[in-house]
Each structure stands twice: as C-alpha cells, then as structure tokens.
Short mmCIF file of C-alpha atoms in Angstrom, two decimals:
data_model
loop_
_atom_site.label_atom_id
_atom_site.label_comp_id
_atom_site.label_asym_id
_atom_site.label_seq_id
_atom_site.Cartn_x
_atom_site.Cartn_y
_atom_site.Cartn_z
CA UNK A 138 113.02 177.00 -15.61
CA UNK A 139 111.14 178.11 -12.70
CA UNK A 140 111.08 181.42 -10.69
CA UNK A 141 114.35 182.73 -9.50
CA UNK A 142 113.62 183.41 -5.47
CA UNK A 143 113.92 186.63 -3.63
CA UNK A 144 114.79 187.01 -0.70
CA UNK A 145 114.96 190.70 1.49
CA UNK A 146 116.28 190.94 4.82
CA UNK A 147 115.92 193.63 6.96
CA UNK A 148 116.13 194.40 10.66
CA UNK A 149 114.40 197.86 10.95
CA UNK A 150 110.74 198.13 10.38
CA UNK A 151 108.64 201.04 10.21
CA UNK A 152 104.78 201.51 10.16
CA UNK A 153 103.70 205.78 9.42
CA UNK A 154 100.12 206.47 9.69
CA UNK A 155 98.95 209.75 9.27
CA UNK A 156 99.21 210.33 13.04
CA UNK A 157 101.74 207.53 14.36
CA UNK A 158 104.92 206.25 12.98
CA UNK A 159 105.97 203.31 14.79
CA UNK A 160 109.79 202.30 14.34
CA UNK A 161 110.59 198.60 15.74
CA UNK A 162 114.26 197.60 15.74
CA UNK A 163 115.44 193.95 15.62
CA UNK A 164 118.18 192.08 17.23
CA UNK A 165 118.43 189.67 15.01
CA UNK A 166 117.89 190.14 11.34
CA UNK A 167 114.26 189.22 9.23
CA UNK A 168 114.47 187.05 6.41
CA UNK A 169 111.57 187.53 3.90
CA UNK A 170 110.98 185.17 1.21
CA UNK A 171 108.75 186.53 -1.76
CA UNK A 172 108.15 183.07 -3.23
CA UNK A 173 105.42 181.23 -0.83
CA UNK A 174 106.11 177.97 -2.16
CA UNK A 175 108.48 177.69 1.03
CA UNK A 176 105.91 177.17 3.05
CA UNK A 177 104.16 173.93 2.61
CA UNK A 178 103.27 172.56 5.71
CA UNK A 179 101.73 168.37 6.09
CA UNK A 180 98.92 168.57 8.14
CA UNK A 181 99.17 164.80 8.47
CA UNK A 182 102.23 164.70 10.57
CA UNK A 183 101.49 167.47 12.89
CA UNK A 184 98.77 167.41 14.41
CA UNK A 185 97.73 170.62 17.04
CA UNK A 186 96.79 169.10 20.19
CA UNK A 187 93.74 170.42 22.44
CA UNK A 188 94.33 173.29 25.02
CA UNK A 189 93.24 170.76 27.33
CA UNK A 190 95.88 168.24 25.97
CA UNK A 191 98.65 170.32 26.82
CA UNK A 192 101.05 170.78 29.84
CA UNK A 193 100.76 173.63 31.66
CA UNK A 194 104.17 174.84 30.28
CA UNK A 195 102.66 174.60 26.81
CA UNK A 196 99.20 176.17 27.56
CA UNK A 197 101.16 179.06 28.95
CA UNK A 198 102.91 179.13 25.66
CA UNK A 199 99.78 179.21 24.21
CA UNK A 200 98.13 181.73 26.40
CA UNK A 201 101.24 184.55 25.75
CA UNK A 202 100.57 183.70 22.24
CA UNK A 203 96.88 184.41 22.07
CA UNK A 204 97.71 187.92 23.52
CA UNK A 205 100.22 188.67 21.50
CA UNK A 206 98.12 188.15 18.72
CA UNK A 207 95.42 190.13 19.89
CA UNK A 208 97.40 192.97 20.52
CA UNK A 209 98.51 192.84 17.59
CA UNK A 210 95.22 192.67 16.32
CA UNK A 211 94.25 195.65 18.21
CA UNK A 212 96.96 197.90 16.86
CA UNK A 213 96.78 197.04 13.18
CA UNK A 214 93.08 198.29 14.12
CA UNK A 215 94.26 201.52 15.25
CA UNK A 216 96.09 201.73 11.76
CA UNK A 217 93.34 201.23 9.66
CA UNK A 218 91.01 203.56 11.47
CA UNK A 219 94.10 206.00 11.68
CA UNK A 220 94.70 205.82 8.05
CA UNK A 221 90.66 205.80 7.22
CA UNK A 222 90.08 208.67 9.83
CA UNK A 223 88.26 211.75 8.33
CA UNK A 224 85.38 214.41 9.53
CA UNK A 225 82.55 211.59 8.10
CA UNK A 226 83.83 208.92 10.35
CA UNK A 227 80.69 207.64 12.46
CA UNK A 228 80.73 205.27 14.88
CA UNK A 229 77.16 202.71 15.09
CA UNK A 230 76.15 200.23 17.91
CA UNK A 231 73.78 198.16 16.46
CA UNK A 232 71.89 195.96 19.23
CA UNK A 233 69.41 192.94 18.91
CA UNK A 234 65.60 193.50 21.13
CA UNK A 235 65.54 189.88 20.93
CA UNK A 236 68.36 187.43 23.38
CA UNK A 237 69.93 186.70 20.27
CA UNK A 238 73.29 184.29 21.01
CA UNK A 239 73.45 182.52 17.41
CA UNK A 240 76.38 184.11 15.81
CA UNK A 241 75.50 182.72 12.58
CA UNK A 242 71.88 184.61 12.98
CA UNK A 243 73.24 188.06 14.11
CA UNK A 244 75.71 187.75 11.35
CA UNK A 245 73.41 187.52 8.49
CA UNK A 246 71.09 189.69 9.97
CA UNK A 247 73.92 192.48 9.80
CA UNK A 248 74.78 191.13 6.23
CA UNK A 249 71.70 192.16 5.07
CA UNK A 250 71.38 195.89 7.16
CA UNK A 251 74.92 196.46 5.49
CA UNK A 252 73.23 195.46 1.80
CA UNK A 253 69.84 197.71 2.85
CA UNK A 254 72.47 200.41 3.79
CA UNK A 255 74.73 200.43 0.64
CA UNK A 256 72.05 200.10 -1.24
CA UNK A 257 70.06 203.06 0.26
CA UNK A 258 73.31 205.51 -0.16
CA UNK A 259 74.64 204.44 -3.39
CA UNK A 260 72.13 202.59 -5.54
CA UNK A 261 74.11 199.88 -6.25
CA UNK A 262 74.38 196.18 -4.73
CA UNK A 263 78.26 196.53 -5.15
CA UNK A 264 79.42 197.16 -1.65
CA UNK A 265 80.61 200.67 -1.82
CA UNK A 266 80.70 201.22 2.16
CA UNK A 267 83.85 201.35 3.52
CA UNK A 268 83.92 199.96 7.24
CA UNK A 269 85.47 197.82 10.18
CA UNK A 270 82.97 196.02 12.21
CA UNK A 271 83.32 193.72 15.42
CA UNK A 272 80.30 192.11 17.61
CA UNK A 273 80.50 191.55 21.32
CA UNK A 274 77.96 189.97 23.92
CA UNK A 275 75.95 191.93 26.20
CA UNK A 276 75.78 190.66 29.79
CA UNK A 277 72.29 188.94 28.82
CA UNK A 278 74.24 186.79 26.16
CA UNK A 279 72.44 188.69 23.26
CA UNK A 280 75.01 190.15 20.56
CA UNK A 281 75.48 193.19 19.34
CA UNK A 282 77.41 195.05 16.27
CA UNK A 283 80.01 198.04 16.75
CA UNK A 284 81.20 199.47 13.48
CA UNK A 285 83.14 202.70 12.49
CA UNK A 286 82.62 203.69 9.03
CA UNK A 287 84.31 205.58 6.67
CA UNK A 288 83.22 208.56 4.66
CA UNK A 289 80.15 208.14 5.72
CA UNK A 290 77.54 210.52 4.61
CA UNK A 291 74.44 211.84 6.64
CA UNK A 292 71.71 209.57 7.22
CA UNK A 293 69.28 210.33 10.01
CA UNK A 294 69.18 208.15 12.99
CA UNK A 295 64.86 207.55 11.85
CA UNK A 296 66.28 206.17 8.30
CA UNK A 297 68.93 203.69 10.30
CA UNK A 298 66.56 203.03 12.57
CA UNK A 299 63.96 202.05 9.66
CA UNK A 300 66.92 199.57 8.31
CA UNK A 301 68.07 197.72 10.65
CA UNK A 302 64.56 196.57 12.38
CA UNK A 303 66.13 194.93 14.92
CA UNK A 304 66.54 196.83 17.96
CA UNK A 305 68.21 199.73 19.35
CA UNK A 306 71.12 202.18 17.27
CA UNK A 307 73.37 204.80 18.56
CA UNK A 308 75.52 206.57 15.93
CA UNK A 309 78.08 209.07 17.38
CA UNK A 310 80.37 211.01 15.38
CA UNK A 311 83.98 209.87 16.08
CA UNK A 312 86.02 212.54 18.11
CA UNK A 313 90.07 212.44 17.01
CA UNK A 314 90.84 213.01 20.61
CA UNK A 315 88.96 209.95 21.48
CA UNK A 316 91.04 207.36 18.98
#
C-alpha cells in the first residue's frame, strides 16, 4: 500500500523575519501537494525552445518571467541576511589584479580563499563559515566576489589580504540602516 497523499490549501501566506513580516493574500486558493511524485515531467515531449525561437509575444512572456524571478530572488535575499543579521555581520569585496573573465577560474579561486579562511578561524576543513556570496563583472570584464558573512569574527584586513592573494579587499562592517 503506498503513501496516503496530503494535500494543504491555503490562500494567506505569511513570511516574519526579525524585522519584516510580509503578508500576501490570494484570490484564488494554493493547492500544496506534500507527495512530489506528482510532478514527473517527460523531457522528451517538451522540448523549451530558444529565446531566439520564440515570438515576440512569447519572449515577452519570458522576459516578465525572468524578472519576476529575480525579484524574487532578491527578496528571499533580504530574508536570509535579515534573519542572519547580527553586530559580526561583515560585508567583503573580493577583486581579481588580473582581467580575469573565466567564471570557472574565479570560482575555484574563491573556493579555495573560503577553505584558507575556514580553516584559518576554526581549524577544521568542515565549512563552519556561514555566508551568501554573489560575483559581478567590473566594467573591464574582470570578476569580482561580494559576500556578507555571518558571525564573523575579527580578522585584520593584512591576514585577508595574506589569503586571498589575488587582488584588492574591502571589508566594511554592515550598517542595519543600510539593509
């Protein structure tokens, strides 16, 4: 006999940080499923065309899509930092002397600095660091790391400097009224 399914439906969802609490009300009810099985999908028969493929109604679709998701993206974010948030937060820009543009080569490269760095504070090659990084590219093409971490202890800029070896860092302690 398999699983019996569950299903929850709900049309009021809300999202408390310490700081926020976000109430979103819907018109039409949400239907949650908690077995997953539901959601096989064959790859086979549907196929996801190229943006360039699509009509312009479609890539508009698309487009309004994309946003939404990084909006999305942007607030859940906000939450984490929000819900992370204490007087040890630190914010680092980590930035490459050489033109670096090889993703795959800045990401390893921070990889490592993050081992170096957990490793210097704690001891231990377990990852104990508790952060939220992104990369972005200069106007020269080269990349470079911004990360906020979490309960961060002191380190002096000379010691961050000495591990990462790549180029400039700027570590700023993270004002609240700033977030």
């Amino acid at each position: 006999m398999g699983k019996a399914k569950q299903c929850f439906v709900y049309n009021t969802k809300i999202i408390e940080t310490p700081t926020t609490k976000e109430v979103y009300f819907y018109e039409t009810p949400i239907y949650s499923h908690s077995n997953s099985d539901s959601k096989t999908s064959n790859t086979q028969a549907h196929k996801r065309k190229v943006f360039d493929e699509m009509s312009a109604h479609k890539q508009y679709d698309s487009l309004k899509r994309k946003q939404k998701h990084y909006e999305q993206t942007r607030w859940e974010i906000a939450r984490i930092v929000d819900c992370n948030f204490d007087n040890k937060t630190k914010f680092l820009t980590l930035t490459f002397r050489e033109n670096i543009q090889d993703i795959t080569i800045t990401n390893k490269e921070f990889k490592y600095f993050i081992q170096r760095l957990n490793y210097y504070l704690y001891q231990t090659k377990v990852q104990t660091l508790k952060y939220i990084a992104t990369w972005e590219k200069q106007k020269r093409g080269a990349i470079h790391y911004h990360v906020i971490f979490f309960d961060f202890p002191f380190v002096a800029k000379e010691k961050l400097q000495d591990l990462w070896t790549h180029g400039f860092i700027k570590i700023n302690r993270i004002d609240v009224d700033s977030m």
